[in-house]
């Protein structure tokens, strides 16, 4: 398993494309890849499955076809609201 934490942070667009090509090649060879990224377009474009975390907990899971920026952001916001309600005993 290859774990990539922010694999394209701080690099130019051309280098990003090369990195994405390498990641695709590894995935096509059957390698497992765990990508951690704060870049939503990167996740939506590269991942087969997206897990959303908020405050150290998994709050949502989306397949590539069902994932969207709106759904991911909604999961984050809803989890944050639930945590605030729990903290205030609501």
PDB file of C-alpha atoms in Angstrom:
ATOM      1  CA  UNK A   1       0.000   0.000   0.000  1.00  0.00           C
ATOM      2  CA  UNK A   2       1.268   3.415  -0.973  1.00  0.00           C
ATOM      3  CA  UNK A   3       0.206   6.273   1.323  1.00  0.00           C
ATOM      4  CA  UNK A   4       0.337   9.712  -0.293  1.00  0.00           C
ATOM      5  CA  UNK A   5      -0.154  12.714   2.000  1.00  0.00           C
ATOM      6  CA  UNK A   6      -0.792  15.890  -0.032  1.00  0.00           C
ATOM      7  CA  UNK A   7       1.161  14.475  -3.006  1.00  0.00           C
ATOM      8  CA  UNK A   8       0.900  17.609  -5.145  1.00  0.00           C
ATOM      9  CA  UNK A   9       1.013  20.424  -2.597  1.00  0.00           C
ATOM     10  CA  UNK A  10       3.196  23.283  -3.737  1.00  0.00           C
ATOM     11  CA  UNK A  11       4.124  21.993  -7.185  1.00  0.00           C
ATOM     12  CA  UNK A  12       3.302  23.366 -10.623  1.00  0.00           C
ATOM     13  CA  UNK A  13       0.548  22.070 -12.904  1.00  0.00           C
ATOM     14  CA  UNK A  14       2.932  20.173 -15.212  1.00  0.00           C
ATOM     15  CA  UNK A  15       4.477  18.276 -12.326  1.00  0.00           C
ATOM     16  CA  UNK A  16       1.001  17.509 -10.946  1.00  0.00           C
ATOM     17  CA  UNK A  17       0.066  15.859 -14.238  1.00  0.00           C
ATOM     18  CA  UNK A  18       3.203  13.680 -14.076  1.00  0.00           C
ATOM     19  CA  UNK A  19       2.421  12.643 -10.508  1.00  0.00           C
ATOM     20  CA  UNK A  20      -1.181  11.820 -11.438  1.00  0.00           C
ATOM     21  CA  UNK A  21       0.083   9.709 -14.351  1.00  0.00           C
ATOM     22  CA  UNK A  22       2.379   7.737 -12.038  1.00  0.00           C
ATOM     23  CA  UNK A  23      -0.434   7.230  -9.522  1.00  0.00           C
ATOM     24  CA  UNK A  24      -2.726   5.958 -12.308  1.00  0.00           C
ATOM     25  CA  UNK A  25      -0.030   3.565 -13.539  1.00  0.00           C
ATOM     26  CA  UNK A  26       0.457   2.152 -10.039  1.00  0.00           C
ATOM     27  CA  UNK A  27      -3.308   1.733  -9.551  1.00  0.00           C
ATOM     28  CA  UNK A  28      -3.591  -0.010 -12.928  1.00  0.00           C
ATOM     29  CA  UNK A  29      -0.884  -2.433 -11.751  1.00  0.00           C
ATOM     30  CA  UNK A  30      -3.135  -3.349  -8.822  1.00  0.00           C
ATOM     31  CA  UNK A  31      -1.352  -1.329  -6.158  1.00  0.00           C
ATOM     32  CA  UNK A  32      -3.428   0.031  -3.295  1.00  0.00           C
ATOM     33  CA  UNK A  33      -3.105   3.775  -2.856  1.00  0.00           C
ATOM     34  CA  UNK A  34      -4.343   5.863   0.047  1.00  0.00           C
ATOM     35  CA  UNK A  35      -4.357   9.534  -0.905  1.00  0.00           C
ATOM     36  CA  UNK A  36      -4.785  12.210   1.735  1.00  0.00           C
ATOM     37  CA  UNK A  37      -5.501  15.591   0.236  1.00  0.00           C
ATOM     38  CA  UNK A  38      -7.166  18.874   1.063  1.00  0.00           C
ATOM     39  CA  UNK A  39      -7.588  19.616  -2.655  1.00  0.00           C
ATOM     40  CA  UNK A  40     -11.149  18.680  -3.564  1.00  0.00           C
ATOM     41  CA  UNK A  41     -10.609  18.571  -7.369  1.00  0.00           C
ATOM     42  CA  UNK A  42      -7.650  16.237  -6.839  1.00  0.00           C
ATOM     43  CA  UNK A  43      -9.741  13.836  -4.776  1.00  0.00           C
ATOM     44  CA  UNK A  44     -12.711  13.942  -7.121  1.00  0.00           C
ATOM     45  CA  UNK A  45     -10.491  13.363 -10.157  1.00  0.00           C
ATOM     46  CA  UNK A  46      -8.240  10.644  -8.795  1.00  0.00           C
ATOM     47  CA  UNK A  47     -10.110   8.552  -6.244  1.00  0.00           C
ATOM     48  CA  UNK A  48     -12.359   5.506  -6.590  1.00  0.00           C
ATOM     49  CA  UNK A  49     -13.682   6.035  -3.071  1.00  0.00           C
ATOM     50  CA  UNK A  50     -13.614   9.071  -0.794  1.00  0.00           C
ATOM     51  CA  UNK A  51     -13.853   8.948   2.984  1.00  0.00           C
ATOM     52  CA  UNK A  52     -14.594  12.222   4.730  1.00  0.00           C
ATOM     53  CA  UNK A  53     -13.180  12.890   8.173  1.00  0.00           C
ATOM     54  CA  UNK A  54     -14.127  15.589  10.636  1.00  0.00           C
ATOM     55  CA  UNK A  55     -12.512  16.003  14.036  1.00  0.00           C
ATOM     56  CA  UNK A  56     -10.671  12.681  13.692  1.00  0.00           C
ATOM     57  CA  UNK A  57     -13.775  10.638  12.805  1.00  0.00           C
ATOM     58  CA  UNK A  58     -15.058   9.214   9.553  1.00  0.00           C
ATOM     59  CA  UNK A  59     -18.330  11.007   8.818  1.00  0.00           C
ATOM     60  CA  UNK A  60     -19.082   9.942   5.236  1.00  0.00           C
ATOM     61  CA  UNK A  61     -18.080   7.585   2.449  1.00  0.00           C
ATOM     62  CA  UNK A  62     -18.668   8.169  -1.264  1.00  0.00           C
ATOM     63  CA  UNK A  63     -17.973   6.127  -4.362  1.00  0.00           C
ATOM     64  CA  UNK A  64     -16.441   7.990  -7.295  1.00  0.00           C
ATOM     65  CA  UNK A  65     -19.772   8.272  -9.116  1.00  0.00           C
ATOM     66  CA  UNK A  66     -21.685   9.655  -6.146  1.00  0.00           C
ATOM     67  CA  UNK A  67     -18.994  12.003  -4.814  1.00  0.00           C
ATOM     68  CA  UNK A  68     -19.298  15.714  -5.456  1.00  0.00           C
ATOM     69  CA  UNK A  69     -17.887  18.810  -3.841  1.00  0.00           C
ATOM     70  CA  UNK A  70     -21.356  19.686  -2.566  1.00  0.00           C
ATOM     71  CA  UNK A  71     -21.952  16.280  -0.962  1.00  0.00           C
ATOM     72  CA  UNK A  72     -18.516  16.238   0.663  1.00  0.00           C
ATOM     73  CA  UNK A  73     -18.927  19.756   2.062  1.00  0.00           C
ATOM     74  CA  UNK A  74     -22.422  18.898   3.321  1.00  0.00           C
ATOM     75  CA  UNK A  75     -21.003  15.867   5.174  1.00  0.00           C
ATOM     76  CA  UNK A  76     -18.339  18.032   6.811  1.00  0.00           C
ATOM     77  CA  UNK A  77     -20.810  20.728   7.850  1.00  0.00           C
ATOM     78  CA  UNK A  78     -23.382  18.247   9.143  1.00  0.00           C
ATOM     79  CA  UNK A  79     -20.747  16.450  11.207  1.00  0.00           C
ATOM     80  CA  UNK A  80     -19.580  19.758  12.666  1.00  0.00           C
ATOM     81  CA  UNK A  81     -23.130  20.731  13.603  1.00  0.00           C
ATOM     82  CA  UNK A  82     -23.709  17.336  15.234  1.00  0.00           C
ATOM     83  CA  UNK A  83     -20.522  17.711  17.273  1.00  0.00           C
ATOM     84  CA  UNK A  84     -21.548  21.184  18.428  1.00  0.00           C
ATOM     85  CA  UNK A  85     -25.001  19.906  19.436  1.00  0.00           C
ATOM     86  CA  UNK A  86     -23.443  17.049  21.399  1.00  0.00           C
ATOM     87  CA  UNK A  87     -21.059  19.433  23.170  1.00  0.00           C
ATOM     88  CA  UNK A  88     -23.983  21.582  24.244  1.00  0.00           C
ATOM     89  CA  UNK A  89     -26.109  18.626  25.301  1.00  0.00           C
ATOM     90  CA  UNK A  90     -28.785  19.129  22.668  1.00  0.00           C
TER      91      UNK A  90
END
